[in-house]
Coordinates of N, CA, C and O in Angstrom, one line a residue:
V1 N 58.7 47.1 31.4 CA 58.2 46.6 30.1 C 59.1 47.2 29.0 O 59.4 48.4 29.0
E2 N 59.4 46.4 28.0 CA 60.2 46.8 26.9 C 59.2 47.3 25.8 O 58.5 46.5 25.2
L3 N 59.1 48.6 25.7 CA 58.1 49.2 24.8 C 58.5 49.0 23.3 O 57.7 49.2 22.4
G4 N 59.7 48.7 23.0 CA 60.2 48.4 21.7 C 59.4 47.2 21.1 O 59.4 47.1 19.8
T5 N 58.8 46.4 21.9 CA 58.0 45.3 21.4 C 56.6 45.6 21.0 O 55.9 44.8 20.3
V6 N 56.2 46.9 21.3 CA 54.8 47.3 20.9 C 54.9 48.0 19.6 O 55.6 49.0 19.4
V7 N 54.1 47.5 18.7 CA 53.9 48.2 17.4 C 52.7 49.0 17.4 O 51.6 48.5 17.7
L8 N 52.8 50.3 17.1 CA 51.6 51.2 17.1 C 50.8 50.9 15.8 O 51.2 51.4 14.7
D9 N 49.8 50.1 15.9 CA 48.9 49.8 14.7 C 47.4 49.7 15.1 O 46.6 49.3 14.3
G10 N 47.1 50.1 16.3 CA 45.7 50.1 16.7 C 45.2 48.7 17.2 O 44.1 48.6 17.5
S11 N 46.1 47.8 17.3 CA 45.8 46.5 17.8 C 46.6 46.3 19.1 O 47.7 46.7 19.2
L12 N 46.0 45.6 20.0 CA 46.6 45.4 21.3 C 47.0 43.9 21.5 O 46.8 43.3 22.6
E13 N 47.5 43.4 20.4 CA 47.9 42.0 20.4 C 49.2 41.6 21.1 O 49.5 40.5 21.5
E14 N 50.1 42.7 21.3 CA 51.4 42.4 21.9 C 51.2 42.0 23.4 O 50.4 42.4 24.1
A15 N 52.2 41.2 23.8 CA 52.1 40.7 25.2 C 52.2 41.8 26.2 O 51.6 41.7 27.3
A16 N 52.9 42.9 25.9 CA 53.1 44.0 26.8 C 51.7 44.6 27.2 O 51.5 44.9 28.4
W17 N 50.8 44.7 26.3 CA 49.5 45.2 26.6 C 48.7 44.3 27.5 O 47.9 44.8 28.4
S18 N 48.9 43.0 27.4 CA 48.2 42.1 28.3 C 48.6 42.2 29.7 O 47.9 41.8 30.7
T19 N 49.8 42.7 30.0 CA 50.3 42.9 31.3 C 49.8 44.2 32.0 O 50.0 44.4 33.2
A20 N 49.3 45.1 31.2 CA 48.9 46.4 31.7 C 47.5 46.3 32.2 O 46.6 45.8 31.5
P21 N 47.2 46.7 33.4 CA 45.8 46.7 33.9 C 44.9 47.5 33.1 O 45.2 48.5 32.5
R22 N 43.7 47.0 32.9 CA 42.6 47.6 32.1 C 41.8 48.6 33.1 O 41.2 48.1 34.0
L23 N 41.9 49.9 32.8 CA 41.2 50.9 33.6 C 39.9 51.2 33.0 O 39.7 51.3 31.8
G24 N 38.9 51.5 33.8 CA 37.6 51.9 33.4 C 36.5 51.0 33.8 O 36.7 50.1 34.5
P25 N 35.3 51.1 33.2 CA 35.0 52.1 32.2 C 34.9 53.5 32.7 O 34.6 53.7 33.9
F26 N 35.3 54.5 31.9 CA 35.3 55.9 32.3 C 33.9 56.4 32.2 O 33.0 55.8 31.6
V27 N 33.6 57.5 32.9 CA 32.3 58.0 33.0 C 32.3 59.5 32.5 O 33.4 60.1 32.4
N28 N 31.2 60.0 32.1 CA 31.1 61.4 31.6 C 30.9 62.2 32.8 O 29.8 62.2 33.5
N29 N 31.9 63.0 33.2 CA 31.7 63.9 34.3 C 31.8 65.4 33.9 O 31.9 66.3 34.7
A30 N 31.7 65.6 32.6 CA 31.8 67.0 32.1 C 30.6 67.8 32.6 O 30.7 69.0 32.7
T31 N 29.4 67.2 32.8 CA 28.3 67.9 33.3 C 28.0 67.5 34.7 O 26.9 67.8 35.2
G32 N 28.9 66.9 35.4 CA 28.7 66.5 36.8 C 27.9 65.2 36.8 O 27.6 64.7 37.9
G33 N 27.6 64.6 35.7 CA 26.9 63.3 35.7 C 25.4 63.4 35.9 O 24.8 62.4 36.0
D34 N 24.9 64.6 36.1 CA 23.5 64.7 36.5 C 22.5 64.2 35.4 O 21.4 63.8 35.7
D35 N 23.0 64.2 34.2 CA 22.2 63.8 33.1 C 22.3 62.3 32.7 O 21.6 61.8 31.8
L36 N 23.1 61.6 33.5 CA 23.3 60.2 33.2 C 22.8 59.3 34.4 O 22.9 59.7 35.5
P37 N 22.2 58.1 34.0 CA 21.8 57.2 35.1 C 23.0 56.7 35.9 O 24.1 56.6 35.3
S38 N 22.8 56.3 37.1 CA 23.9 55.7 37.9 C 24.0 54.2 37.7 O 23.0 53.5 37.6
C39 N 25.2 53.8 37.6 CA 25.4 52.3 37.4 C 25.7 51.6 38.7 O 25.6 50.4 38.7
D40 N 26.1 52.3 39.7 CA 26.3 51.7 41.0 C 25.8 52.5 42.2 O 26.3 52.3 43.3
G41 N 24.9 53.4 42.0 CA 24.3 54.2 43.0 C 25.1 55.4 43.3 O 24.7 56.2 44.1
G42 N 26.3 55.6 42.6 CA 27.1 56.8 42.8 C 27.7 57.4 41.6 O 27.8 58.6 41.5
S43 N 28.2 56.6 40.7 CA 28.9 57.0 39.6 C 28.0 57.1 38.4 O 27.2 56.2 38.2
P44 N 28.2 58.2 37.5 CA 27.4 58.2 36.3 C 27.8 57.2 35.3 O 28.9 56.9 35.2
M45 N 26.8 56.5 34.7 CA 27.0 55.5 33.8 C 27.6 56.0 32.5 O 27.1 57.0 32.0
P46 N 28.6 55.4 31.9 CA 29.1 55.8 30.6 C 28.1 55.6 29.5 O 27.3 54.6 29.6
L47 N 28.0 56.4 28.5 CA 27.1 56.2 27.4 C 27.5 55.0 26.6 O 26.6 54.2 26.3
Q48 N 28.8 54.8 26.4 CA 29.3 53.6 25.8 C 30.6 53.3 26.5 O 31.3 54.3 26.8
A49 N 31.0 52.1 26.7 CA 32.2 51.8 27.6 C 33.5 52.2 26.9 O 33.7 52.0 25.7
T50 N 34.4 52.8 27.6 CA 35.7 53.2 27.2 C 36.7 52.7 28.3 O 36.5 53.1 29.5
H51 N 37.7 52.0 27.9 CA 38.7 51.5 28.8 C 40.1 52.0 28.3 O 40.3 52.2 27.1
A52 N 41.1 52.0 29.2 CA 42.4 52.4 28.9 C 43.4 51.5 29.5 O 43.1 50.8 30.5
R53 N 44.6 51.5 28.9 CA 45.8 50.7 29.4 C 47.0 51.7 29.3 O 47.1 52.4 28.3
L54 N 47.9 51.6 30.3 CA 49.1 52.5 30.3 C 50.3 51.6 30.4 O 50.4 50.7 31.2
L55 N 51.3 52.0 29.6 CA 52.6 51.4 29.7 C 53.7 52.5 29.7 O 53.4 53.6 29.1
W56 N 54.8 52.3 30.2 CA 55.9 53.3 30.1 C 57.2 52.7 30.3 O 57.4 51.6 30.9
D57 N 58.2 53.4 29.8 CA 59.6 53.0 30.1 C 60.4 54.3 30.2 O 59.8 55.4 30.3
E58 N 61.7 54.3 30.1 CA 62.5 55.5 30.2 C 62.4 56.4 29.0 O 62.7 57.6 29.1
K59 N 61.8 56.0 27.9 CA 61.7 56.8 26.7 C 60.3 57.4 26.5 O 60.2 58.5 26.0
A60 N 59.2 56.7 26.9 CA 57.9 57.2 26.4 C 56.8 56.6 27.3 O 56.9 55.6 28.0
L61 N 55.6 57.3 27.3 CA 54.4 56.9 27.8 C 53.5 56.3 26.7 O 53.3 57.0 25.7
L62 N 53.0 55.1 26.9 CA 52.1 54.5 25.9 C 50.7 54.4 26.5 O 50.6 54.0 27.7
I63 N 49.7 54.8 25.8 CA 48.3 54.7 26.2 C 47.5 54.1 25.1 O 47.7 54.4 24.0
A64 N 46.7 53.2 25.5 CA 45.8 52.5 24.6 C 44.3 52.7 25.1 O 44.1 52.6 26.3
F65 N 43.4 53.0 24.2 CA 42.0 53.1 24.5 C 41.2 52.1 23.7 O 41.4 51.9 22.5
E66 N 40.3 51.4 24.4 CA 39.3 50.5 23.7 C 38.0 51.2 23.9 O 37.5 51.3 25.0
V67 N 37.4 51.6 22.8 CA 36.1 52.4 22.8 C 35.0 51.6 22.2 O 35.1 51.2 21.0
D68 N 34.0 51.3 23.0 CA 32.8 50.7 22.4 C 32.0 51.8 21.7 O 31.7 52.8 22.4
D69 N 31.6 51.6 20.5 CA 30.9 52.7 19.8 C 30.1 52.0 18.6 O 30.7 51.4 17.7
R70 N 28.8 52.2 18.6 CA 28.0 51.6 17.6 C 27.9 52.4 16.3 O 27.5 52.0 15.3
D71 N 28.4 53.7 16.4 CA 28.4 54.6 15.2 C 29.7 55.4 15.2 O 29.7 56.5 15.8
V72 N 30.7 54.9 14.6 CA 32.0 55.5 14.5 C 32.0 56.5 13.4 O 31.7 56.1 12.2
W73 N 32.3 57.8 13.6 CA 32.2 58.8 12.6 C 33.3 59.9 12.9 O 33.9 60.0 13.9
Y74 N 33.6 60.7 11.9 CA 34.5 61.8 12.0 C 34.2 62.8 10.9 O 33.5 62.5 9.9
H75 N 34.6 64.0 11.0 CA 34.5 65.1 10.0 C 35.7 65.0 9.1 O 36.8 64.9 9.5
P76 N 35.4 65.2 7.8 CA 36.6 65.2 6.9 C 37.4 66.5 7.0 O 36.8 67.6 6.9
T77 N 38.6 66.3 7.4 CA 39.5 67.5 7.5 C 40.8 67.2 6.8 O 41.3 66.0 6.9
P78 N 41.4 68.1 6.1 CA 42.7 67.8 5.4 C 43.9 67.7 6.3 O 43.9 68.2 7.4
G79 N 44.8 66.9 5.8 CA 46.1 66.8 6.6 C 46.0 65.8 7.7 O 45.0 65.3 8.1
E80 N 47.2 65.4 8.2 CA 47.3 64.4 9.2 C 47.1 65.0 10.6 O 46.5 64.4 11.5
R81 N 47.6 66.2 10.9 CA 47.6 66.8 12.2 C 46.7 68.0 12.2 O 47.1 69.1 12.2
T82 N 45.4 67.7 12.3 CA 44.4 68.7 12.2 C 43.5 68.6 13.5 O 43.4 67.6 14.0
P83 N 42.9 69.7 13.9 CA 42.0 69.7 15.1 C 40.9 68.6 15.0 O 40.3 68.5 14.0
A84 N 40.8 67.9 16.1 CA 39.8 66.8 16.1 C 38.7 67.0 17.2 O 38.0 66.1 17.5
E85 N 38.7 68.2 17.7 CA 37.8 68.5 18.9 C 36.3 68.4 18.5 O 35.5 68.1 19.4
V86 N 35.9 68.6 17.3 CA 34.5 68.5 16.9 C 34.0 67.1 16.7 O 32.8 66.9 16.5
D87 N 34.9 66.2 16.7 CA 34.6 64.8 16.5 C 34.5 64.0 17.8 O 35.1 64.4 18.8
E88 N 33.9 62.8 17.7 CA 34.0 62.0 18.9 C 35.4 61.4 18.8 O 36.0 61.3 17.8
G89 N 36.0 61.1 19.9 CA 37.3 60.6 20.0 C 37.8 60.6 21.4 O 37.0 60.7 22.4
I90 N 39.1 60.3 21.6 CA 39.6 60.3 22.9 C 40.4 61.6 23.2 O 41.0 62.2 22.3
H91 N 40.4 62.0 24.5 CA 41.1 63.2 24.9 C 42.0 62.8 26.1 O 41.5 62.2 27.1
V92 N 43.2 63.1 26.0 CA 44.2 62.8 27.1 C 44.7 64.1 27.6 O 45.2 65.0 26.8
M93 N 44.6 64.4 28.9 CA 45.2 65.6 29.5 C 46.2 65.1 30.5 O 45.9 64.3 31.4
V94 N 47.5 65.6 30.4 CA 48.5 65.3 31.2 C 49.0 66.5 32.0 O 49.5 67.5 31.3
D95 N 48.9 66.5 33.3 CA 49.3 67.6 34.1 C 50.6 67.1 34.9 O 50.5 66.5 35.9
D96 N 51.7 67.3 34.3 CA 52.9 66.7 34.8 C 53.4 67.2 36.1 O 54.1 66.6 36.8
G97 N 52.9 68.4 36.5 CA 53.3 69.0 37.8 C 52.2 68.9 38.8 O 52.3 69.1 40.0
G98 N 51.0 68.5 38.4 CA 49.8 68.4 39.3 C 49.3 69.7 39.8 O 48.6 69.7 40.8
D99 N 49.7 70.8 39.1 CA 49.3 72.1 39.6 C 47.9 72.6 39.1 O 47.4 73.6 39.6
E100 N 47.4 71.9 38.1 CA 46.1 72.3 37.5 C 46.1 73.7 36.9 O 45.1 74.4 36.9
V101 N 47.3 74.1 36.5 CA 47.5 75.4 35.9 C 48.0 75.2 34.5 O 47.5 75.9 33.5
T102 N 48.9 74.3 34.3 CA 49.4 74.0 32.9 C 49.3 72.5 32.7 O 49.4 71.7 33.6
F103 N 48.9 72.2 31.5 CA 48.8 70.8 31.1 C 48.9 70.6 29.6 O 48.8 71.5 28.8
Y104 N 49.1 69.3 29.2 CA 49.2 69.0 27.8 C 47.9 68.3 27.5 O 47.4 67.4 28.2
E105 N 47.4 68.6 26.3 CA 46.2 68.0 25.8 C 46.4 67.3 24.5 O 46.9 67.9 23.5
F106 N 46.0 66.1 24.4 CA 46.1 65.3 23.1 C 44.7 64.8 22.8 O 44.0 64.2 23.6
T107 N 44.3 65.0 21.5 CA 43.0 64.5 21.0 C 43.2 63.6 19.8 O 44.0 64.1 18.9
V108 N 42.6 62.5 19.7 CA 42.7 61.6 18.5 C 41.3 61.1 18.2 O 40.6 60.7 19.0
N109 N 40.9 61.3 16.9 CA 39.6 60.8 16.5 C 39.7 59.5 15.8 O 40.8 59.0 15.6
A110 N 38.6 59.0 15.3 CA 38.5 57.6 14.7 C 39.3 57.6 13.4 O 39.6 56.5 12.9
A111 N 39.5 58.7 12.7 CA 40.3 58.8 11.5 C 41.8 59.0 11.7 O 42.5 59.2 10.8
N112 N 42.2 58.9 13.0 CA 43.5 59.1 13.4 C 44.0 60.6 13.2 O 45.2 60.8 12.9
R113 N 43.1 61.5 13.2 CA 43.5 62.9 13.2 C 43.8 63.4 14.6 O 43.1 63.0 15.5
V114 N 44.9 64.1 14.7 CA 45.4 64.5 16.0 C 45.4 66.0 16.3 O 45.7 66.8 15.3
S115 N 45.1 66.4 17.5 CA 45.3 67.7 17.9 C 46.1 67.7 19.2 O 45.8 66.8 20.1
D116 N 47.1 68.5 19.3 CA 47.9 68.5 20.5 C 48.2 69.9 20.9 O 48.4 70.8 20.1
R117 N 48.1 70.2 22.2 CA 48.2 71.5 22.7 C 48.9 71.6 24.1 O 48.7 70.6 24.9
F118 N 49.6 72.6 24.3 CA 50.0 72.9 25.7 C 49.1 74.0 26.2 O 48.9 75.0 25.6
Q119 N 48.4 73.8 27.3 CA 47.3 74.7 27.8 C 47.8 75.3 29.1 O 48.5 74.7 29.9
F120 N 47.3 76.5 29.3 CA 47.6 77.3 30.5 C 46.3 77.9 31.0 O 45.6 78.5 30.2
I121 N 46.0 77.7 32.2 CA 44.7 78.3 32.8 C 45.2 79.5 33.7 O 45.8 79.3 34.7
P122 N 45.0 80.7 33.2 CA 45.4 81.9 33.9 C 44.7 82.1 35.2 O 43.5 81.8 35.3
S123 N 45.4 82.6 36.2 CA 44.8 83.1 37.5 C 45.7 84.2 38.0 O 46.8 84.5 37.4
A124 N 45.3 84.9 39.0 CA 46.0 86.0 39.5 C 47.5 85.6 39.8 O 47.7 84.5 40.3
P125 N 48.4 86.4 39.4 CA 48.3 87.8 38.8 C 48.3 87.8 37.3 O 48.3 88.9 36.7
V126 N 48.2 86.7 36.6 CA 48.1 86.6 35.2 C 46.7 86.7 34.7 O 46.5 86.9 33.5
D127 N 45.7 86.6 35.5 CA 44.3 86.6 35.2 C 43.8 87.4 34.1 O 43.2 88.5 34.3
Y128 N 44.2 87.1 32.9 CA 43.8 87.9 31.7 C 42.3 87.7 31.4 O 41.8 88.6 30.7
N129 N 41.7 86.7 31.8 CA 40.3 86.5 31.5 C 39.5 86.1 32.7 O 39.8 85.0 33.3
P130 N 38.6 86.9 33.2 CA 37.9 86.6 34.4 C 37.0 85.3 34.4 O 36.6 84.8 35.4
W131 N 36.8 84.8 33.2 CA 35.9 83.6 33.0 C 36.7 82.3 33.1 O 36.2 81.2 33.0
G132 N 38.0 82.4 33.3 CA 38.9 81.2 33.5 C 39.1 80.4 32.3 O 39.3 79.2 32.4
R133 N 39.1 81.0 31.1 CA 39.3 80.3 29.9 C 40.7 79.8 29.8 O 41.6 80.4 30.4
R134 N 41.0 78.8 29.0 CA 42.3 78.3 28.8 C 43.0 79.1 27.7 O 42.4 79.5 26.7
I135 N 44.3 79.2 27.8 CA 45.2 79.8 26.8 C 46.0 78.7 26.2 O 46.8 78.1 26.9
G136 N 45.9 78.4 24.9 CA 46.7 77.4 24.3 C 47.9 78.1 23.6 O 47.8 79.2 23.1
L137 N 49.0 77.4 23.6 CA 50.2 77.9 22.9 C 50.2 77.3 21.5 O 50.5 76.2 21.3
P138 N 49.9 78.2 20.5 CA 49.7 77.7 19.2 C 50.9 77.1 18.5 O 50.9 76.3 17.6
L139 N 52.1 77.6 18.9 CA 53.3 77.1 18.3 C 53.9 75.8 18.9 O 54.8 75.2 18.4
W140 N 53.3 75.4 20.1 CA 53.7 74.1 20.7 C 53.2 73.0 19.9 O 52.1 72.9 19.4
D141 N 54.1 72.0 19.7 CA 53.8 70.8 18.9 C 54.5 69.6 19.4 O 55.7 69.7 19.7
A142 N 53.7 68.6 19.7 CA 54.3 67.3 20.1 C 54.9 66.6 18.9 O 54.2 65.7 18.3
E143 N 56.1 67.0 18.5 CA 56.6 66.6 17.2 C 56.8 65.0 17.1 O 56.6 64.5 16.0
H144 N 57.0 64.4 18.2 CA 57.3 62.9 18.1 C 56.2 62.1 18.6 O 56.4 60.9 18.9
L145 N 55.0 62.7 18.8 CA 53.8 61.9 19.2 C 53.5 61.0 18.1 O 53.5 61.4 16.9
E146 N 53.2 59.7 18.4 CA 52.8 58.7 17.5 C 51.4 58.2 17.9 O 51.2 57.9 19.0
T147 N 50.5 58.0 16.9 CA 49.2 57.4 17.2 C 48.8 56.4 16.1 O 49.3 56.5 15.0
A148 N 47.9 55.5 16.4 CA 47.4 54.6 15.5 C 45.9 54.3 15.9 O 45.7 54.2 17.1
V149 N 45.1 54.1 14.9 CA 43.7 53.8 15.2 C 43.2 52.6 14.4 O 43.6 52.5 13.2
S150 N 42.5 51.7 15.0 CA 41.9 50.5 14.3 C 40.4 50.5 14.6 O 40.0 50.6 15.8
V151 N 39.6 50.5 13.6 CA 38.1 50.6 13.7 C 37.5 49.2 13.5 O 37.8 48.5 12.5
A152 N 36.7 48.7 14.4 CA 36.0 47.5 14.3 C 34.6 47.8 13.6 O 33.6 48.1 14.3
G153 N 34.6 47.9 12.3 CA 33.5 48.4 11.6 C 34.0 49.3 10.5 O 35.0 49.1 9.9
E154 N 33.2 50.4 10.3 CA 33.6 51.4 9.3 C 33.4 52.8 9.8 O 32.2 53.2 10.1
A155 N 34.5 53.5 9.9 CA 34.4 54.9 10.3 C 33.8 55.7 9.2 O 34.3 55.7 8.1
E156 N 32.7 56.4 9.4 CA 32.0 57.2 8.4 C 32.4 58.6 8.4 O 32.5 59.2 9.5
E157 N 32.5 59.2 7.2 CA 32.7 60.6 7.1 C 31.4 61.3 7.3 O 30.4 61.1 6.6
A158 N 31.4 62.2 8.3 CA 30.1 63.0 8.6 C 30.1 64.3 7.9 O 31.1 65.0 7.9
T159 N 29.1 64.6 7.2 CA 28.9 65.9 6.5 C 28.2 66.9 7.4 O 28.2 68.1 7.3
T160 N 27.4 66.3 8.4 CA 26.7 67.1 9.4 C 27.0 66.5 10.7 O 27.4 65.3 10.8
R161 N 26.8 67.1 11.8 CA 27.1 66.6 13.1 C 26.2 65.4 13.5 O 26.7 64.5 14.2
Y162 N 25.0 65.4 13.1 CA 24.1 64.3 13.5 C 23.5 63.5 12.4 O 22.4 63.7 11.9
L163 N 24.3 62.6 11.9 CA 23.8 61.7 10.8 C 23.4 60.4 11.4 O 24.0 59.9 12.4
P164 N 22.4 59.7 10.9 CA 22.0 58.4 11.4 C 23.1 57.4 10.9 O 23.7 57.6 9.9
P165 N 23.4 56.4 11.7 CA 24.5 55.5 11.3 C 24.1 54.7 10.1 O 23.0 54.3 9.9
V166 N 25.1 54.6 9.2 CA 25.0 53.8 8.0 C 25.3 52.3 8.2 O 24.7 51.4 7.7
T167 N 26.3 52.1 9.1 CA 26.7 50.7 9.4 C 26.6 50.6 11.0 O 26.6 51.6 11.7
Q168 N 26.5 49.3 11.4 CA 26.6 49.1 12.8 C 28.0 48.7 13.2 O 28.5 47.7 12.7
D169 N 28.7 49.5 13.9 CA 30.1 49.3 14.3 C 30.2 48.7 15.7 O 29.2 48.7 16.5
L170 N 31.4 48.2 16.0 CA 31.6 47.7 17.4 C 32.4 48.7 18.2 O 32.4 48.7 19.4
G171 N 33.3 49.5 17.5 CA 34.1 50.5 18.2 C 35.4 50.7 17.6 O 35.6 50.4 16.4
Y172 N 36.3 51.2 18.3 CA 37.7 51.5 17.8 C 38.7 51.4 18.9 O 38.4 51.6 20.1
T173 N 39.9 51.2 18.5 CA 41.1 51.2 19.5 C 42.1 52.3 19.0 O 42.3 52.4 17.9
V174 N 42.6 53.0 20.0 CA 43.6 54.0 19.8 C 44.8 53.7 20.6 O 44.7 53.3 21.8
E175 N 46.0 53.8 19.9 CA 47.3 53.6 20.6 C 48.0 54.9 20.4 O 48.0 55.5 19.3
M176 N 48.7 55.4 21.5 CA 49.5 56.6 21.3 C 50.8 56.4 22.2 O 50.7 55.8 23.2
A177 N 51.9 56.9 21.6 CA 53.1 56.9 22.3 C 53.6 58.4 22.4 O 53.7 59.1 21.4
I178 N 53.8 58.8 23.6 CA 54.2 60.2 23.9 C 55.6 60.1 24.5 O 55.7 59.7 25.7
P179 N 56.6 60.5 23.8 CA 57.9 60.5 24.4 C 58.0 61.5 25.5 O 57.4 62.6 25.5
W180 N 58.7 61.1 26.6 CA 58.8 62.0 27.8 C 59.4 63.3 27.4 O 59.1 64.3 28.0
E181 N 60.2 63.4 26.4 CA 60.8 64.6 25.9 C 59.8 65.7 25.5 O 60.0 66.9 25.6
E182 N 58.6 65.2 25.1 CA 57.5 66.2 24.8 C 57.0 67.0 26.0 O 56.5 68.1 25.8
F183 N 57.3 66.5 27.2 CA 56.8 67.2 28.4 C 57.9 68.1 29.0 O 57.7 68.7 30.0
R184 N 59.0 68.3 28.3 CA 60.1 69.1 28.8 C 59.7 70.6 28.7 O 59.2 71.0 27.7
T185 N 59.8 71.3 29.8 CA 59.5 72.7 29.8 C 60.7 73.6 30.1 O 60.5 74.8 30.2
T186 N 61.8 73.0 30.1 CA 63.1 73.8 30.3 C 64.0 73.4 29.1 O 63.9 72.3 28.5
T187 N 64.9 74.2 28.9 CA 65.9 73.9 27.9 C 67.2 73.4 28.5 O 67.5 73.7 29.6
V188 N 67.9 72.5 27.8 CA 69.1 71.9 28.2 C 70.2 72.6 27.5 O 70.2 72.6 26.3
P189 N 71.2 73.2 28.2 CA 72.3 73.9 27.5 C 73.1 72.8 26.7 O 73.3 71.7 27.2
S190 N 73.5 73.2 25.5 CA 74.3 72.3 24.7 C 75.8 72.4 25.2 O 76.2 73.5 25.6
S191 N 76.5 71.3 25.1 CA 77.9 71.3 25.5 C 78.8 71.6 24.4 O 78.6 71.3 23.3

């Protein structure tokens, strides 16, 4: 797929996206799914449907999310690249080595606020925390990460966490381009 034909604008109108299989709907497995009804006798039912599409070439990984959401909201935070963990949004975790020890985490909310982290889960002999918490590297930054969000409705600024919806929304779409270079963990000697 020639990714140069994809414009990051929160719309999946380009032909390249129509060739990418639609994955999902994803389910909430953060609590083991015990609090959610089953949709097929085995998998926990998503609260609202979320689907993803993936594209890639030699330069970057492109991910698109289609999120059904009747109440799109976010907390007002200054700047473009600020933590979005307290808002609803999409979270992408990439474990490029499959070791479940180090991974990259990207969060994008409905206001297109981004949080990016390189995470490390310590274990013996590094086991600095017996509770297995993650250690984020605060100076790591995915400098060339690009994102775009399009809301079908109106994303509302939340002043408290649980506000009743002011408008009835349909959802939002997130597009992100992560250059492969962002996953480099070694340095290349200059010639």
